[in-house]
């Protein structure tokens, strides 16, 4: 491409006077520079700057340490809660294992009870018990000749023959009260 200035010709935007000279607006409007009073700058001694820098770094360090401490506490709290949840889950699993072991023991004991009941029922039936009582023990069924009826028309009374020792006055009084109601 050829270097053409036509694309960048800014002369179309410049103010041209009647004689063809370019008017420079900036030159016409020269700002007046005010003189400012001289500022007095006090430089701090190096020691004060170092102390200020140390104080700033201490503040930053304190902020950082408090943030670190807060983060550590949050991590410890989350870790503690997680550990507690884990321990409770382990305990729950152990208790569930104990429950299922106890259920198995109960089922085995119930099964053993049924077996023993059946064995006892097979060993001695009512007929076998009756036969054993008649043959071995000489027992028999109840007959009417074995029944004796007693008729009591009077009340029985008993008397104490033995005299009791004097005892204490409370025992004698108690005996007298018992005698009134006997």
Coordinates of N, CA and C in Angstrom, one line a residue:
X1 N 0.8 -1.2 0.0 CA 0.0 0.0 0.0 C 0.9 1.2 0.0
X2 N 0.4 2.2 -0.6 CA 1.1 3.4 -0.7 C 0.8 4.3 0.5
X3 N 1.8 5.0 0.9 CA 1.6 5.9 2.1 C 0.8 7.1 1.6
X4 N -0.4 7.2 2.1 CA -1.2 8.3 1.7 C -1.6 9.0 3.0
X5 N -1.6 10.2 3.0 CA -1.9 11.0 4.2 C -3.4 11.4 4.1
X6 N -4.0 11.1 3.0 CA -5.4 11.5 2.8 C -6.3 10.8 3.9
X7 N -6.0 9.7 4.2 CA -6.9 9.0 5.2 C -6.7 9.6 6.6
X8 N -5.5 10.3 6.8 CA -5.3 10.9 8.1 C -5.2 12.4 7.9
X9 N -5.8 12.9 7.0 CA -5.7 14.4 6.8 C -6.6 15.1 7.8
X10 N -6.1 15.7 8.8 CA -6.8 16.4 9.8 C -7.1 17.9 9.4
X11 N -6.6 18.2 8.3 CA -6.7 19.6 7.9 C -8.2 20.0 7.7
X12 N -9.0 19.1 7.5 CA -10.4 19.4 7.3 C -11.1 19.8 8.6
X13 N -10.5 19.5 9.7 CA -11.0 19.8 11.0 C -10.4 21.1 11.6
X14 N -9.4 21.7 11.0 CA -8.7 22.8 11.5 C -9.4 24.1 11.1
X15 N -9.3 25.1 12.0 CA -9.9 26.4 11.6 C -8.9 27.1 10.7
X16 N -9.4 27.6 9.7 CA -8.5 28.4 8.7 C -9.0 29.8 8.7
X17 N -8.0 30.7 8.8 CA -8.4 32.1 8.8 C -8.6 32.6 7.4
X18 N -9.0 33.8 7.2 CA -9.3 34.3 5.9 C -8.0 34.4 5.0
X19 N -6.9 34.5 5.6 CA -5.6 34.6 4.8 C -5.1 33.2 4.6
X20 N -5.7 32.1 5.1 CA -5.3 30.8 4.8 C -4.4 30.2 5.9
X21 N -4.1 30.9 6.9 CA -3.3 30.4 8.0 C -4.1 29.6 9.0
X22 N -3.5 28.6 9.6 CA -4.2 27.8 10.5 C -4.3 28.5 11.9
X23 N -5.5 28.5 12.4 CA -5.6 29.2 13.7 C -5.4 28.1 14.8
X24 N -4.5 28.4 15.7 CA -4.2 27.5 16.8 C -5.0 28.0 18.0
X25 N -6.0 27.2 18.4 CA -6.9 27.6 19.5 C -6.1 27.5 20.8
X26 N -5.2 26.6 20.9 CA -4.4 26.5 22.1 C -3.5 27.7 22.4
X27 N -3.0 28.2 21.3 CA -2.1 29.3 21.4 C -2.9 30.6 21.9
X28 N -4.1 30.6 21.4 CA -5.0 31.8 21.7 C -5.4 31.7 23.2
X29 N -5.6 30.6 23.7 CA -6.1 30.4 25.0 C -5.0 29.9 25.9
X30 N -4.1 30.7 26.2 CA -3.1 30.3 27.1 C -3.5 30.5 28.5
X31 N -3.5 29.4 29.2 CA -4.0 29.6 30.6 C -2.9 30.3 31.4
X32 N -3.4 31.0 32.3 CA -2.4 31.8 33.2 C -2.1 30.9 34.3
X33 N -0.8 30.7 34.5 CA -0.3 29.9 35.5 C -0.2 30.7 36.8
X34 N -0.8 30.3 37.8 CA -0.7 31.0 39.1 C 0.4 30.4 39.8
X35 N 1.1 31.3 40.4 CA 2.2 30.9 41.3 C 1.7 30.4 42.6
X36 N 2.0 29.2 42.9 CA 1.6 28.6 44.1 C 2.7 28.9 45.2
X37 N 2.2 29.0 46.4 CA 3.2 29.2 47.4 C 4.0 28.0 47.6
X38 N 5.2 28.1 48.0 CA 6.1 27.0 48.1 C 5.6 26.2 49.4
X39 N 5.5 24.9 49.2 CA 5.0 24.1 50.3 C 6.2 23.6 51.0
X40 N 6.0 23.6 52.3 CA 7.1 23.1 53.2 C 6.8 21.6 53.5
X41 N 7.7 20.8 53.1 CA 7.6 19.4 53.3 C 8.6 19.0 54.4
X42 N 8.0 18.3 55.4 CA 8.9 17.9 56.5 C 9.1 16.4 56.3
X43 N 10.3 16.1 56.2 CA 10.6 14.7 56.1 C 10.8 14.1 57.4
X44 N 10.2 12.9 57.6 CA 10.3 12.2 58.8 C 11.7 11.5 58.9
X45 N 12.2 11.5 60.0 CA 13.5 10.8 60.1 C 13.3 9.3 59.8
X46 N 14.3 8.7 59.4 CA 14.2 7.3 59.0 C 13.7 6.4 60.2
X47 N 14.1 6.7 61.4 CA 13.7 5.9 62.5 C 12.2 5.9 62.7
X48 N 11.5 7.0 62.5 CA 10.1 7.1 62.6 C 9.4 6.3 61.5
X49 N 10.0 6.4 60.3 CA 9.4 5.6 59.2 C 9.5 4.1 59.4
X50 N 10.7 3.7 60.0 CA 10.8 2.3 60.3 C 9.8 1.9 61.3
X51 N 9.7 2.7 62.4 CA 8.7 2.4 63.4 C 7.3 2.3 62.9
X52 N 7.0 3.2 62.0 CA 5.6 3.2 61.4 C 5.5 1.9 60.5
X53 N 6.5 1.6 59.8 CA 6.4 0.4 59.0 C 6.3 -0.9 59.8
X54 N 7.1 -0.9 60.9 CA 7.0 -2.0 61.9 C 5.6 -2.1 62.5
X55 N 5.0 -0.9 62.8 CA 3.6 -1.0 63.4 C 2.6 -1.5 62.3
X56 N 2.8 -1.0 61.1 CA 1.9 -1.5 60.1 C 2.0 -3.0 59.8
X57 N 3.3 -3.5 59.8 CA 3.5 -4.9 59.6 C 2.9 -5.7 60.8
X58 N 3.0 -5.1 62.0 CA 2.5 -5.8 63.2 C 1.0 -5.8 63.1
X59 N 0.3 -4.7 62.7 CA -1.1 -4.7 62.5 C -1.5 -5.8 61.5
X60 N -0.8 -5.9 60.4 CA -1.1 -6.9 59.4 C -0.9 -8.3 59.9
X61 N 0.2 -8.4 60.7 CA 0.4 -9.7 61.3 C -0.7 -10.1 62.3
X62 N -1.1 -9.1 63.1 CA -2.2 -9.4 64.0 C -3.5 -9.8 63.3
X63 N -3.8 -9.1 62.2 CA -4.9 -9.4 61.4 C -4.8 -10.8 60.8
X64 N -3.6 -11.1 60.3 CA -3.4 -12.4 59.8 C -3.5 -13.5 60.8
X65 N -2.9 -13.2 62.0 CA -2.9 -14.3 63.1 C -4.4 -14.5 63.5
X66 N -5.1 -13.4 63.7 CA -6.5 -13.6 64.1 C -7.3 -14.3 63.0
X67 N -7.0 -14.0 61.8 CA -7.7 -14.8 60.7 C -7.3 -16.2 60.8
X68 N -6.0 -16.5 61.0 CA -5.5 -17.9 61.1 C -6.2 -18.6 62.3
X69 N -6.2 -17.9 63.4 CA -6.8 -18.5 64.6 C -8.3 -18.8 64.4
X70 N -9.0 -17.9 63.7 CA -10.4 -18.1 63.5 C -10.6 -19.3 62.5
X71 N -9.7 -19.4 61.5 CA -9.8 -20.5 60.6 C -9.5 -21.8 61.3
X72 N -8.5 -21.8 62.2 CA -8.1 -23.0 62.9 C -9.3 -23.4 63.8
X73 N -9.9 -22.5 64.5 CA -11.0 -22.8 65.4 C -12.2 -23.4 64.6
X74 N -12.4 -22.8 63.4 CA -13.5 -23.3 62.5 C -13.2 -24.7 62.1
X75 N -12.0 -25.0 61.7 CA -11.5 -26.3 61.3 C -11.7 -27.3 62.5
X76 N -11.2 -26.9 63.7 CA -11.4 -27.7 64.8 C -12.8 -28.0 65.2
X77 N -13.7 -27.0 65.0 CA -15.1 -27.2 65.3 C -15.7 -28.2 64.3
X78 N -15.4 -28.0 63.0 CA -15.9 -28.9 62.0 C -15.3 -30.3 62.2
X79 N -14.1 -30.4 62.6 CA -13.4 -31.7 62.9 C -14.1 -32.4 64.1
X80 N -14.3 -31.6 65.1 CA -14.9 -32.1 66.3 C -16.3 -32.6 66.1
X81 N -17.1 -31.9 65.3 CA -18.5 -32.3 65.0 C -18.4 -33.6 64.1
X82 N -17.5 -33.6 63.2 CA -17.3 -34.8 62.3 C -16.9 -36.0 63.2
X83 N -16.0 -35.8 64.1 CA -15.6 -36.9 64.9 C -16.7 -37.4 65.8
X84 N -17.5 -36.5 66.4 CA -18.6 -36.9 67.2 C -19.6 -37.7 66.4
X85 N -19.9 -37.2 65.1 CA -20.8 -37.9 64.3 C -20.3 -39.3 64.0
X86 N -19.0 -39.4 63.7 CA -18.4 -40.7 63.4 C -18.5 -41.7 64.6
X87 N -18.2 -41.1 65.8 CA -18.3 -42.0 67.0 C -19.7 -42.5 67.2
X88 N -20.7 -41.6 67.0 CA -22.0 -42.0 67.2 C -22.5 -43.0 66.2
X89 N -22.0 -42.9 65.0 CA -22.3 -43.9 64.0 C -21.7 -45.3 64.3
X90 N -20.5 -45.2 64.8 CA -19.8 -46.5 65.2 C -20.6 -47.1 66.4
X91 N -21.0 -46.3 67.4 CA -21.7 -46.8 68.5 C -23.1 -47.4 68.0
X92 N -23.7 -46.7 67.1 CA -25.0 -47.2 66.6 C -24.8 -48.5 65.9
X93 N -23.7 -48.7 65.1 CA -23.4 -49.9 64.4 C -23.2 -51.1 65.4
X94 N -22.4 -50.8 66.5 CA -22.2 -51.8 67.5 C -23.4 -52.2 68.2
X95 N -24.3 -51.3 68.6 CA -25.5 -51.6 69.2 C -26.4 -52.4 68.3
X96 N -26.4 -52.1 67.0 CA -27.2 -52.9 66.1 C -26.7 -54.3 66.0
X97 N -25.4 -54.5 66.0 CA -24.8 -55.8 66.0 C -25.2 -56.6 67.3
X98 N -25.2 -55.9 68.4 CA -25.6 -56.5 69.7 C -27.1 -56.9 69.7
X99 N -27.9 -56.1 69.1 CA -29.3 -56.4 69.0 C -29.5 -57.6 68.1
X100 N -28.9 -57.6 67.0 CA -29.1 -58.8 66.1 C -28.5 -60.1 66.7
X101 N -27.4 -60.0 67.5 CA -26.9 -61.2 68.1 C -27.9 -61.6 69.2
X102 N -28.4 -60.7 70.0 CA -29.4 -61.0 71.0 C -30.7 -61.6 70.4
X103 N -31.1 -61.1 69.2 CA -32.3 -61.7 68.5 C -32.0 -63.1 68.1
X104 N -30.8 -63.4 67.6 CA -30.4 -64.7 67.2 C -30.4 -65.6 68.5
X105 N -29.9 -65.2 69.6 CA -29.9 -66.0 70.8 C -31.3 -66.3 71.3
X106 N -32.2 -65.3 71.2 CA -33.6 -65.5 71.5 C -34.2 -66.5 70.6
X107 N -34.0 -66.4 69.3 CA -34.6 -67.4 68.4 C -34.0 -68.8 68.7
X108 N -32.8 -68.9 69.0 CA -32.2 -70.2 69.4 C -32.8 -70.8 70.7
X109 N -33.0 -69.9 71.7 CA -33.6 -70.3 72.9 C -35.0 -70.7 72.8
X110 N -35.8 -70.0 71.9 CA -37.2 -70.4 71.7 C -37.2 -71.8 70.9
X111 N -36.3 -72.0 70.0 CA -36.3 -73.2 69.3 C -35.9 -74.4 70.3
X112 N -35.0 -74.1 71.2 CA -34.6 -75.1 72.2 C -35.8 -75.4 73.1
X113 N -36.5 -74.4 73.5 CA -37.7 -74.6 74.3 C -38.7 -75.5 73.7
X114 N -39.0 -75.3 72.4 CA -39.9 -76.1 71.6 C -39.4 -77.5 71.6
X115 N -38.1 -77.7 71.3 CA -37.6 -79.1 71.2 C -37.7 -79.8 72.6
X116 N -37.4 -79.1 73.7 CA -37.4 -79.7 75.0 C -38.9 -80.0 75.4
X117 N -39.8 -79.2 75.1 CA -41.2 -79.4 75.4 C -41.7 -80.6 74.6
X118 N -41.3 -80.7 73.4 CA -41.7 -81.9 72.6 C -41.1 -83.2 73.1
X119 N -39.8 -83.1 73.6 CA -39.2 -84.3 74.1 C -39.9 -84.7 75.4
X120 N -40.2 -83.7 76.3 CA -40.8 -84.0 77.5 C -42.2 -84.6 77.3
X121 N -42.9 -84.1 76.3 CA -44.2 -84.6 76.0 C -44.1 -86.1 75.4
X122 N -43.1 -86.4 74.7 CA -42.9 -87.7 74.2 C -42.5 -88.7 75.3
X123 N -41.8 -88.3 76.3 CA -41.3 -89.2 77.3 C -42.5 -89.5 78.3
X124 N -43.3 -88.6 78.6 CA -44.3 -88.9 79.6 C -45.7 -88.4 79.1
X125 N -46.5 -89.3 78.6 CA -47.9 -88.9 78.3 C -48.7 -89.2 79.5
X126 N -50.0 -88.8 79.5 CA -50.8 -89.0 80.7 C -51.0 -90.5 80.9
X127 N -51.1 -91.3 79.9 CA -51.3 -92.7 80.0 C -50.0 -93.3 80.7
X128 N -48.9 -92.8 80.3 CA -47.6 -93.4 80.9 C -47.5 -93.0 82.3
X129 N -47.9 -91.8 82.7 CA -47.9 -91.4 84.1 C -48.8 -92.2 84.9
X130 N -50.0 -92.5 84.4 CA -51.0 -93.3 85.1 C -50.5 -94.7 85.3
X131 N -49.9 -95.3 84.3 CA -49.4 -96.6 84.3 C -48.3 -96.7 85.3
X132 N -47.4 -95.7 85.4 CA -46.3 -95.7 86.3 C -46.8 -95.6 87.7
X133 N -47.8 -94.8 88.0 CA -48.4 -94.7 89.3 C -49.0 -96.0 89.8
X134 N -49.7 -96.7 88.9 CA -50.3 -97.9 89.3 C -49.3 -99.0 89.5
X135 N -48.4 -99.2 88.6 CA -47.5 -100.3 88.6 C -46.3 -100.1 89.6
X136 N -45.7 -99.0 89.6 CA -44.5 -98.8 90.4 C -44.9 -98.3 91.8
X137 N -45.8 -97.4 91.9 CA -46.1 -96.8 93.2 C -47.3 -97.4 93.9
X138 N -48.0 -98.3 93.3 CA -49.2 -99.0 93.9 C -50.4 -98.1 94.1
X139 N -50.5 -97.1 93.3 CA -51.6 -96.2 93.5 C -52.8 -96.6 92.6
X140 N -54.0 -96.2 92.9 CA -55.1 -96.5 92.2 C -56.1 -95.3 92.1
X141 N -57.2 -95.5 91.4 CA -58.1 -94.4 91.3 C -58.9 -94.3 92.5
X142 N -59.5 -93.2 92.8 CA -60.3 -92.9 94.0 C -61.6 -93.7 94.0
X143 N -61.8 -94.4 95.1 CA -63.1 -95.2 95.2 C -63.9 -94.6 96.3
X144 N -65.2 -94.9 96.4 CA -66.1 -94.3 97.4 C -65.7 -94.8 98.8
X145 N -65.1 -95.9 98.9 CA -64.8 -96.4 100.2 C -63.6 -95.6 100.8
X146 N -62.9 -94.9 100.0 CA -61.7 -94.2 100.5 C -62.2 -92.8 101.0
X147 N -63.4 -92.4 100.8 CA -63.8 -91.0 101.2 C -64.4 -91.1 102.6
X148 N -64.0 -90.2 103.5 CA -64.4 -90.1 104.8 C -64.9 -88.7 105.1
X149 N -66.1 -88.6 105.5 CA -66.7 -87.3 105.8 C -66.7 -87.0 107.3
X150 N -66.3 -85.8 107.7 CA -66.2 -85.4 109.1 C -67.3 -84.4 109.4
X151 N -68.1 -84.6 110.4 CA -69.1 -83.6 110.7 C -68.7 -82.9 112.1
X152 N -68.5 -81.6 112.1 CA -68.1 -80.9 113.3 C -69.2 -79.9 113.6
X153 N -69.8 -80.2 114.8 CA -70.9 -79.3 115.2 C -70.5 -78.3 116.3
X154 N -69.5 -78.6 117.0 CA -69.0 -77.7 118.1 C -67.7 -77.1 117.6
X155 N -67.4 -75.9 118.2 CA -66.2 -75.3 117.9 C -65.1 -75.9 118.8
X156 N -64.0 -76.1 118.2 CA -62.9 -76.6 119.0 C -62.3 -75.5 119.8
X157 N -61.9 -75.9 121.1 CA -61.2 -75.0 121.9 C -60.0 -75.6 122.5
X158 N -59.0 -74.7 122.6 CA -57.7 -75.2 123.2 C -57.4 -74.4 124.4
X159 N -56.8 -75.0 125.3 CA -56.3 -74.3 126.5 C -54.8 -74.5 126.7
X160 N -54.2 -73.4 127.1 CA -52.7 -73.5 127.3 C -52.5 -73.9 128.8
X161 N -51.7 -75.0 128.9 CA -51.5 -75.5 130.2 C -50.3 -74.9 130.9
X162 N -49.4 -74.4 130.1 CA -48.2 -73.9 130.7 C -48.4 -72.5 131.0
X163 N -47.9 -72.1 132.2 CA -48.0 -70.7 132.7 C -46.8 -69.9 132.1
X164 N -47.1 -68.7 131.7 CA -46.0 -67.9 131.1 C -45.4 -67.1 132.3
X165 N -44.1 -66.8 132.1 CA -43.4 -66.0 133.2 C -44.1 -64.6 133.2
X166 N -43.7 -63.9 134.2 CA -44.3 -62.6 134.5 C -44.2 -61.7 133.2
X167 N -43.0 -61.6 132.6 CA -42.8 -60.8 131.5 C -42.9 -59.3 131.8
X168 N -42.8 -58.5 130.9 CA -42.9 -57.0 131.1 C -44.3 -56.6 131.2
X169 N -44.6 -55.5 131.7 CA -45.9 -54.9 131.9 C -46.6 -54.8 130.5
X170 N -45.8 -54.5 129.4 CA -46.4 -54.3 128.1 C -46.9 -55.7 127.6
X171 N -46.1 -56.7 127.8 CA -46.5 -58.1 127.4 C -47.8 -58.5 128.2
X172 N -47.9 -58.2 129.4 CA -49.1 -58.6 130.2 C -50.3 -57.8 129.7
X173 N -50.1 -56.6 129.4 CA -51.2 -55.8 128.9 C -51.7 -56.3 127.6
X174 N -50.7 -56.6 126.7 CA -51.0 -57.1 125.4 C -51.8 -58.4 125.5
X175 N -51.3 -59.3 126.3 CA -52.0 -60.6 126.6 C -53.4 -60.4 127.1
X176 N -53.7 -59.4 127.9 CA -55.0 -59.1 128.4 C -55.9 -58.6 127.3
X177 N -55.4 -57.8 126.4 CA -56.2 -57.3 125.3 C -56.5 -58.4 124.3
X178 N -55.5 -59.3 124.1 CA -55.8 -60.4 123.2 C -56.8 -61.4 123.9
X179 N -56.8 -61.5 125.2 CA -57.8 -62.3 125.9 C -59.2 -61.8 125.7
X180 N -59.4 -60.5 125.7 CA -60.7 -59.9 125.6 C -61.3 -60.3 124.2
X181 N -60.5 -60.3 123.2 CA -61.0 -60.6 121.8 C -61.0 -62.1 121.4
X182 N -60.4 -62.9 122.3 CA -60.3 -64.4 121.9 C -61.6 -65.1 122.3

